[in-house]
Every structure is written in C-alpha cells, then in structure tokens.
C-alpha cells in the first residue's frame, strides 16, 4: 500500500540551505570512555528543533506537514482496532501533539496519557477536541520509568518517535517494565529505507563536488532487527510488518523544507553545520534525474515498521510441548 500526495509549494533556495544547518545545543560530544549506550543523536538539538517547528507561525507550518504522521496514525489505528479488547487507559509514547490520540474513541479507550520530550509539540493542539480524556506529561522517552511507574499501563502505543531514541533496546525494556502483565505494546517507526532517494542524491553529489560524504539523514533501524529487539526486551506473541508511504513533491527543496517543519531535520552528533550551495544544487539535479516522474515531480519514500508485542503473563496462550501433538504430519501432507 502506498500514499501519493502532491504539494505544489514554491520554496526559495536560501530557505532550504538553512533547513539542513545544525541547531546549537549544549549536548556534550559522545565519549568512548563512558559506560552506557553509544550516543548517536543529539537529544537536546532534536528537542529544540521540534520546539521551534511547533512554534513556527503559531504552529500553522507544523500542522501543514502533519500528513505523514496522520497517515501512519490511521494505519496504526487499524491494527489497534483489530485487538478485541477495551482499554481504560493507554500511554501515547512520544505522542507529539496527539496524532494517534485524536483518532481514539470512547468505545475502545477511556483515557490517553500523552508523553513527549518536546513541550511545545506536546501542547501545540491543546485547544483541539479529543474524543477521549487526555492527560499530558512532559518527559524524556529515553527515561520512561522516571515519568511512568512500573507495571502501571494497560497499553503503550508509539507513533513515529522511536527512531530518535539512542538506546532502542533499553527503551523497549522500559516499555515492557511499564506495562501491566499481558499489556500491549503497539508501535510504528521509520525503517532503514526511509528517504533513501534523498540520502543517495546527497551522497552522490558530495562525492562529486567535495570528494567525500557526511551524514545528513539519520541512521534508522533495519527491519530485520525489530523482531530480535522485541524478543530480547522480553515481549511475547510478536507481530512485525512493513508498509510504505510515498509522497510526491515538486522538487527536493520542498521535501527538505517540509522535513524542517516536521522537526525531522538532522540531529546526528558530529553533523556538518553547512551544505554548500553547489552541492545542494547537484543533489537536486541528481534526485530529479534518478527519481523524477514524467510530470516533473519527485517521489520520497517513508518506510514504516509496525510492531506488536505483549508483556508475558500466566494467562497468555502457550504453545504445546514437543511430542504432545495427536495428528501425524504424514497424514496431513
């Protein structure tokens, strides 16, 4: 399944160059001598990027580019509705302004607790109407158990926030710890093929113009690793599937501008502060040549990984022990 959308907006080149500039941050550089997960993302810079995007023009620019998150939230809701259980309270982990919580209805969920590290993003749509009761918590997704008590949540749902977490295995363990026994975890995150067109175009242009490459698009989790990560975190009855959202843009400039307005611009530690104008121009030409359509537009791919896991509980169904089957496979075949 794919979703195609054309955004006929005109963006000036000088604005686009700013969209890939690094935002100042107080985060220290990663140290090889410290114990703990390796720091890939500058979480302070990411929080500042998202706050600025949510406050830009009173939030109107941010709302204009909600199309990817809204599409993924709707597809995630379909999977949530397939689970035949009513929940008193769910935790919307990395909620943003509430793209998923806005879709909930009282016949399925009584209350949604929205947790996000960006306070401005969390409160962007505080005046909007939600069908269910809403509680907002400003907290760090990487330190979930500081905001949420262990064994307290019936369900935790995460719509496009886990790709900015440095310690994904540790965060999944915290999610399991926060769940009640037989609690549900349902998540959606960007997969490794997200924006491969933009990544390829920028790399080819940098090799041609500057003789090397540097990271401009965040590394993302490979789809083959998700099942192993969920299993290592202690989840049972796993389900993982992959989908794509394809979006059409007039050119690479509009795509980059929208990424900035989404708060999804680069936050890798050690990123370059500047992309040369001629490198960007070459990237745009390469993008249009390799991924352009007959109508002159370009296409961008957002790969989405959906995952479901359950916290173990004695009441859950278990497979029979080996040797207890009563039907011979030879008879079946």
Tab-separated table of C-alpha atoms in Angstrom:
chain	number	residue	atom	x	y	z
A	1	UNK	CA	0.000	0.000	0.000
A	2	UNK	CA	1.254	3.481	-0.788
A	3	UNK	CA	0.019	7.003	-0.421
A	4	UNK	CA	0.820	9.664	-3.007
A	5	UNK	CA	0.396	13.350	-2.306
A	6	UNK	CA	1.492	16.347	-4.362
A	7	UNK	CA	2.452	19.546	-2.571
A	8	UNK	CA	2.625	22.436	-5.071
A	9	UNK	CA	4.501	24.935	-2.904
A	10	UNK	CA	7.338	27.171	-4.061
A	11	UNK	CA	10.351	27.354	-1.701
A	12	UNK	CA	13.352	29.645	-2.158
A	13	UNK	CA	16.802	28.052	-2.259
A	14	UNK	CA	18.192	30.166	0.598
A	15	UNK	CA	15.484	28.830	2.947
A	16	UNK	CA	16.341	25.256	2.088
A	17	UNK	CA	20.022	25.694	2.906
A	18	UNK	CA	19.026	26.786	6.412
A	19	UNK	CA	16.881	23.695	6.860
A	20	UNK	CA	19.917	21.423	6.977
A	21	UNK	CA	22.020	23.696	9.202
A	22	UNK	CA	22.744	22.284	12.643
A	23	UNK	CA	20.957	23.877	15.575
A	24	UNK	CA	23.154	24.819	18.520
A	25	UNK	CA	22.949	22.539	21.529
A	26	UNK	CA	24.500	22.043	24.928
A	27	UNK	CA	24.797	18.277	24.432
A	28	UNK	CA	28.364	17.077	25.038
A	29	UNK	CA	30.106	15.051	22.346
A	30	UNK	CA	29.998	11.280	22.810
A	31	UNK	CA	32.817	9.849	24.899
A	32	UNK	CA	34.333	6.457	24.186
A	33	UNK	CA	35.324	6.105	27.849
A	34	UNK	CA	31.830	6.244	29.338
A	35	UNK	CA	29.637	3.269	30.174
A	36	UNK	CA	26.237	3.114	28.507
A	37	UNK	CA	24.666	3.181	25.052
A	38	UNK	CA	26.550	4.992	22.313
A	39	UNK	CA	25.061	8.422	21.684
A	40	UNK	CA	24.108	8.760	18.009
A	41	UNK	CA	21.567	11.571	18.271
A	42	UNK	CA	21.833	14.955	19.947
A	43	UNK	CA	18.655	14.812	22.002
A	44	UNK	CA	18.914	18.456	23.088
A	45	UNK	CA	19.193	19.596	19.471
A	46	UNK	CA	16.255	17.386	18.484
A	47	UNK	CA	14.100	18.822	21.261
A	48	UNK	CA	14.995	22.364	20.140
A	49	UNK	CA	14.230	21.520	16.505
A	50	UNK	CA	10.815	20.131	17.396
A	51	UNK	CA	10.005	23.033	19.741
A	52	UNK	CA	10.893	25.539	17.048
A	53	UNK	CA	8.857	23.680	14.431
A	54	UNK	CA	5.808	23.564	16.735
A	55	UNK	CA	6.026	27.299	17.477
A	56	UNK	CA	6.674	28.458	13.896
A	57	UNK	CA	3.885	30.828	12.816
A	58	UNK	CA	1.773	29.738	15.762
A	59	UNK	CA	2.035	26.086	14.795
A	60	UNK	CA	0.437	26.560	11.376
A	61	UNK	CA	3.546	25.493	9.456
A	62	UNK	CA	3.859	22.385	11.624
A	63	UNK	CA	0.204	21.454	11.080
A	64	UNK	CA	0.624	21.806	7.306
A	65	UNK	CA	3.177	18.975	7.265
A	66	UNK	CA	1.324	16.544	9.534
A	67	UNK	CA	0.356	14.437	6.510
A	68	UNK	CA	2.891	11.615	7.087
A	69	UNK	CA	2.165	11.235	10.792
A	70	UNK	CA	-1.591	11.429	10.228
A	71	UNK	CA	-1.409	8.731	7.554
A	72	UNK	CA	0.696	6.438	9.757
A	73	UNK	CA	-1.568	7.079	12.776
A	74	UNK	CA	-4.597	5.999	10.755
A	75	UNK	CA	-2.868	2.809	9.631
A	76	UNK	CA	-1.747	2.118	13.190
A	77	UNK	CA	-5.300	2.628	14.433
A	78	UNK	CA	-6.484	-0.118	12.067
A	79	UNK	CA	-4.092	-2.536	13.776
A	80	UNK	CA	-5.194	-1.307	17.210
A	81	UNK	CA	-8.867	-1.867	16.398
A	82	UNK	CA	-8.096	-5.456	15.381
A	83	UNK	CA	-7.254	-6.154	19.034
A	84	UNK	CA	-10.570	-7.112	20.584
A	85	UNK	CA	-10.072	-5.534	23.968
A	86	UNK	CA	-11.262	-2.306	25.572
A	87	UNK	CA	-8.641	-0.283	27.445
A	88	UNK	CA	-9.326	2.021	30.342
A	89	UNK	CA	-6.079	3.980	29.827
A	90	UNK	CA	-3.350	3.889	27.201
A	91	UNK	CA	0.022	5.655	27.091
A	92	UNK	CA	0.747	7.530	23.852
A	93	UNK	CA	4.561	7.322	23.940
A	94	UNK	CA	6.284	10.148	22.038
A	95	UNK	CA	2.833	11.479	21.244
A	96	UNK	CA	3.696	14.795	19.607
A	97	UNK	CA	0.525	16.911	19.540
A	98	UNK	CA	-1.585	13.740	19.563
A	99	UNK	CA	-1.879	12.423	16.018
A	100	UNK	CA	-2.874	8.980	17.291
A	101	UNK	CA	-4.816	10.034	20.387
A	102	UNK	CA	-7.075	12.280	18.277
A	103	UNK	CA	-8.337	9.170	16.461
A	104	UNK	CA	-9.345	7.274	19.609
A	105	UNK	CA	-12.985	6.835	20.584
A	106	UNK	CA	-14.521	6.096	23.964
A	107	UNK	CA	-15.849	2.671	22.951
A	108	UNK	CA	-12.224	1.498	22.679
A	109	UNK	CA	-10.235	3.690	25.127
A	110	UNK	CA	-11.288	5.735	28.137
A	111	UNK	CA	-8.200	7.914	28.572
A	112	UNK	CA	-4.953	8.676	26.744
A	113	UNK	CA	-1.784	9.756	28.576
A	114	UNK	CA	0.344	11.687	26.095
A	115	UNK	CA	4.089	11.776	26.840
A	116	UNK	CA	6.636	13.714	24.777
A	117	UNK	CA	10.064	15.303	25.291
A	118	UNK	CA	9.122	18.434	23.308
A	119	UNK	CA	6.835	20.528	25.486
A	120	UNK	CA	5.849	22.883	22.667
A	121	UNK	CA	4.940	19.976	20.389
A	122	UNK	CA	3.037	18.235	23.188
A	123	UNK	CA	0.878	21.316	23.812
A	124	UNK	CA	0.601	22.524	20.219
A	125	UNK	CA	-3.009	21.388	19.838
A	126	UNK	CA	-4.120	21.725	23.448
A	127	UNK	CA	-7.214	23.591	22.262
A	128	UNK	CA	-8.239	20.790	19.893
A	129	UNK	CA	-11.081	18.442	20.716
A	130	UNK	CA	-10.271	14.864	21.687
A	131	UNK	CA	-12.978	12.222	21.947
A	132	UNK	CA	-11.260	10.587	24.926
A	133	UNK	CA	-9.938	12.115	28.134
A	134	UNK	CA	-6.353	13.353	27.724
A	135	UNK	CA	-3.505	13.870	30.186
A	136	UNK	CA	-0.212	15.400	29.024
A	137	UNK	CA	3.196	14.594	30.552
A	138	UNK	CA	6.387	16.374	29.532
A	139	UNK	CA	9.016	13.644	29.899
A	140	UNK	CA	12.001	12.024	28.224
A	141	UNK	CA	11.252	8.995	26.050
A	142	UNK	CA	14.690	7.571	26.847
A	143	UNK	CA	13.878	7.663	30.599
A	144	UNK	CA	10.289	6.452	30.577
A	145	UNK	CA	10.337	4.985	34.094
A	146	UNK	CA	11.094	8.428	35.546
A	147	UNK	CA	7.625	9.555	34.446
A	148	UNK	CA	5.652	6.294	34.468
A	149	UNK	CA	5.525	3.716	37.266
A	150	UNK	CA	6.429	0.077	36.513
A	151	UNK	CA	3.559	-2.358	35.880
A	152	UNK	CA	1.062	0.509	35.555
A	153	UNK	CA	-0.054	0.665	31.901
A	154	UNK	CA	-2.627	-1.445	30.075
A	155	UNK	CA	-1.194	-0.482	26.683
A	156	UNK	CA	1.649	1.653	25.330
A	157	UNK	CA	1.460	2.931	21.761
A	158	UNK	CA	4.189	4.800	19.911
A	159	UNK	CA	3.615	6.530	16.573
A	160	UNK	CA	6.869	7.642	14.883
A	161	UNK	CA	9.026	8.576	17.862
A	162	UNK	CA	11.353	5.605	18.439
A	163	UNK	CA	13.660	6.483	15.529
A	164	UNK	CA	15.167	9.348	17.614
A	165	UNK	CA	15.998	7.141	20.622
A	166	UNK	CA	19.695	6.415	21.198
A	167	UNK	CA	19.195	3.219	23.211
A	168	UNK	CA	16.357	1.424	21.422
A	169	UNK	CA	16.873	-1.945	23.204
A	170	UNK	CA	16.902	-0.208	26.594
A	171	UNK	CA	13.814	1.848	25.750
A	172	UNK	CA	11.896	-1.283	24.714
A	173	UNK	CA	12.844	-2.872	28.051
A	174	UNK	CA	11.486	0.209	29.868
A	175	UNK	CA	8.257	-0.011	27.865
A	176	UNK	CA	7.851	-3.657	28.892
A	177	UNK	CA	8.557	-2.762	32.537
A	178	UNK	CA	5.920	-0.003	32.461
A	179	UNK	CA	3.249	-2.391	31.157
A	180	UNK	CA	0.964	-4.489	33.299
A	181	UNK	CA	1.188	-8.266	32.792
A	182	UNK	CA	-0.452	-9.129	29.456
A	183	UNK	CA	-0.105	-5.444	28.493
A	184	UNK	CA	0.064	-4.414	24.844
A	185	UNK	CA	2.837	-2.580	23.033
A	186	UNK	CA	1.990	-1.319	19.546
A	187	UNK	CA	4.483	0.857	17.717
A	188	UNK	CA	5.283	2.380	14.347
A	189	UNK	CA	8.733	3.697	13.451
A	190	UNK	CA	10.646	4.728	10.348
A	191	UNK	CA	12.619	1.894	8.766
A	192	UNK	CA	16.029	1.890	7.137
A	193	UNK	CA	14.800	2.609	3.609
A	194	UNK	CA	13.144	5.885	4.644
A	195	UNK	CA	14.228	8.778	2.376
A	196	UNK	CA	16.698	6.554	0.516
A	197	UNK	CA	16.229	8.773	-2.538
A	198	UNK	CA	17.362	11.898	-0.668
A	199	UNK	CA	20.224	10.054	1.035
A	200	UNK	CA	21.508	8.682	-2.268
A	201	UNK	CA	21.262	12.033	-4.043
A	202	UNK	CA	23.141	13.890	-1.300
A	203	UNK	CA	25.890	11.265	-1.131
A	204	UNK	CA	26.443	11.195	-4.886
A	205	UNK	CA	26.558	14.994	-5.028
A	206	UNK	CA	29.035	15.237	-2.146
A	207	UNK	CA	31.335	12.631	-3.677
A	208	UNK	CA	31.255	14.517	-6.974
A	209	UNK	CA	31.668	18.062	-5.593
A	210	UNK	CA	33.600	17.558	-2.347
A	211	UNK	CA	35.320	14.186	-2.638
A	212	UNK	CA	33.606	12.570	0.383
A	213	UNK	CA	30.340	12.141	2.275
A	214	UNK	CA	28.970	13.090	5.673
A	215	UNK	CA	25.723	12.124	7.470
A	216	UNK	CA	22.729	14.292	6.589
A	217	UNK	CA	19.967	11.740	7.209
A	218	UNK	CA	19.716	9.877	10.489
A	219	UNK	CA	20.584	6.161	10.612
A	220	UNK	CA	17.479	4.051	11.106
A	221	UNK	CA	16.772	0.542	12.328
A	222	UNK	CA	16.857	-2.284	9.815
A	223	UNK	CA	13.547	-4.091	9.547
A	224	UNK	CA	15.233	-7.464	10.109
A	225	UNK	CA	16.356	-6.421	13.603
A	226	UNK	CA	12.987	-5.456	15.097
A	227	UNK	CA	11.773	-8.972	15.956
A	228	UNK	CA	15.081	-9.746	17.670
A	229	UNK	CA	14.973	-6.473	19.634
A	230	UNK	CA	11.403	-7.116	20.805
A	231	UNK	CA	12.289	-10.668	21.822
A	232	UNK	CA	15.403	-9.517	23.706
A	233	UNK	CA	13.294	-6.910	25.512
A	234	UNK	CA	11.038	-9.697	26.817
A	235	UNK	CA	7.909	-9.365	24.672
A	236	UNK	CA	5.772	-12.365	23.651
A	237	UNK	CA	3.481	-13.077	20.675
A	238	UNK	CA	5.308	-10.739	18.317
A	239	UNK	CA	3.937	-9.332	15.069
A	240	UNK	CA	6.045	-7.188	12.725
A	241	UNK	CA	5.041	-5.900	9.298
A	242	UNK	CA	6.305	-3.251	6.899
A	243	UNK	CA	4.472	-0.603	4.894
A	244	UNK	CA	5.414	2.426	2.818
A	245	UNK	CA	4.092	5.949	2.485
A	246	UNK	CA	5.148	7.555	-0.791
A	247	UNK	CA	4.840	11.306	-1.168
A	248	UNK	CA	5.297	13.378	-4.324
A	249	UNK	CA	6.952	16.826	-4.176
A	250	UNK	CA	7.629	19.454	-6.849
A	251	UNK	CA	11.370	19.181	-6.127
A	252	UNK	CA	13.931	18.284	-3.457
A	253	UNK	CA	13.685	21.808	-1.982
A	254	UNK	CA	10.070	21.324	-0.868
A	255	UNK	CA	10.913	17.953	0.661
A	256	UNK	CA	13.760	19.434	2.721
A	257	UNK	CA	11.641	22.382	3.833
A	258	UNK	CA	8.857	20.044	4.959
A	259	UNK	CA	11.313	17.902	6.922
A	260	UNK	CA	12.354	21.017	8.822
A	261	UNK	CA	8.742	21.987	9.530
A	262	UNK	CA	8.107	18.425	10.757
A	263	UNK	CA	11.019	18.733	13.187
A	264	UNK	CA	12.661	15.819	11.366
A	265	UNK	CA	15.843	17.566	10.251
A	266	UNK	CA	19.273	16.144	11.020
A	267	UNK	CA	20.233	15.630	14.693
A	268	UNK	CA	23.194	13.242	14.396
A	269	UNK	CA	26.086	14.138	16.706
A	270	UNK	CA	29.028	15.409	14.641
A	271	UNK	CA	26.856	16.546	11.724
A	272	UNK	CA	28.130	19.298	9.426
A	273	UNK	CA	26.748	22.778	10.000
A	274	UNK	CA	26.693	23.785	6.336
A	275	UNK	CA	25.951	22.187	2.984
A	276	UNK	CA	27.498	24.085	0.090
A	277	UNK	CA	25.060	25.633	-2.339
A	278	UNK	CA	26.561	23.898	-5.377
A	279	UNK	CA	26.358	20.517	-3.594
A	280	UNK	CA	22.673	21.068	-2.894
A	281	UNK	CA	22.052	22.137	-6.489
A	282	UNK	CA	23.810	18.986	-7.712
A	283	UNK	CA	21.765	16.882	-5.276
A	284	UNK	CA	18.545	18.354	-6.616
A	285	UNK	CA	19.533	17.584	-10.198
A	286	UNK	CA	20.548	14.025	-9.316
A	287	UNK	CA	17.311	13.479	-7.380
A	288	UNK	CA	15.168	14.623	-10.301
A	289	UNK	CA	17.167	12.543	-12.782
A	290	UNK	CA	17.068	9.326	-10.728
A	291	UNK	CA	13.655	9.566	-9.048
A	292	UNK	CA	11.728	12.124	-11.076
A	293	UNK	CA	8.332	11.483	-12.629
A	294	UNK	CA	7.059	12.375	-16.077
A	295	UNK	CA	5.146	15.348	-14.645
A	296	UNK	CA	8.373	16.830	-13.219
A	297	UNK	CA	7.742	15.909	-9.587
A	298	UNK	CA	9.940	13.727	-7.403
A	299	UNK	CA	8.964	10.942	-5.020
A	300	UNK	CA	10.061	10.395	-1.420
A	301	UNK	CA	9.628	7.072	0.391
A	302	UNK	CA	8.849	6.748	4.091
A	303	UNK	CA	9.233	3.112	5.143
A	304	UNK	CA	7.170	2.259	8.221
A	305	UNK	CA	7.762	-0.690	10.547
A	306	UNK	CA	4.726	-1.711	12.612
A	307	UNK	CA	5.330	-3.896	15.652
A	308	UNK	CA	3.140	-5.581	18.260
A	309	UNK	CA	4.341	-7.298	21.429
A	310	UNK	CA	2.758	-8.410	24.677
A	311	UNK	CA	4.217	-8.435	28.178
A	312	UNK	CA	4.324	-12.031	29.420
A	313	UNK	CA	1.573	-13.203	31.762
A	314	UNK	CA	0.480	-16.639	33.045
A	315	UNK	CA	-2.926	-16.228	31.357
A	316	UNK	CA	-1.468	-15.924	27.850
A	317	UNK	CA	-1.822	-18.880	25.460
A	318	UNK	CA	1.311	-21.003	25.199
A	319	UNK	CA	2.436	-23.489	22.561
A	320	UNK	CA	2.092	-27.155	23.418
A	321	UNK	CA	5.185	-29.058	24.456
A	322	UNK	CA	7.023	-31.071	21.835
A	323	UNK	CA	5.589	-34.541	21.364
A	324	UNK	CA	2.056	-33.711	22.533
A	325	UNK	CA	0.571	-33.465	19.038
A	326	UNK	CA	-2.091	-36.007	18.134
A	327	UNK	CA	-2.054	-35.618	14.350
A	328	UNK	CA	0.743	-37.155	12.279
A	329	UNK	CA	2.209	-34.706	9.752
A	330	UNK	CA	2.475	-37.553	7.250
A	331	UNK	CA	-1.317	-37.878	7.299
A	332	UNK	CA	-1.717	-34.116	6.761
A	333	UNK	CA	0.728	-33.970	3.840
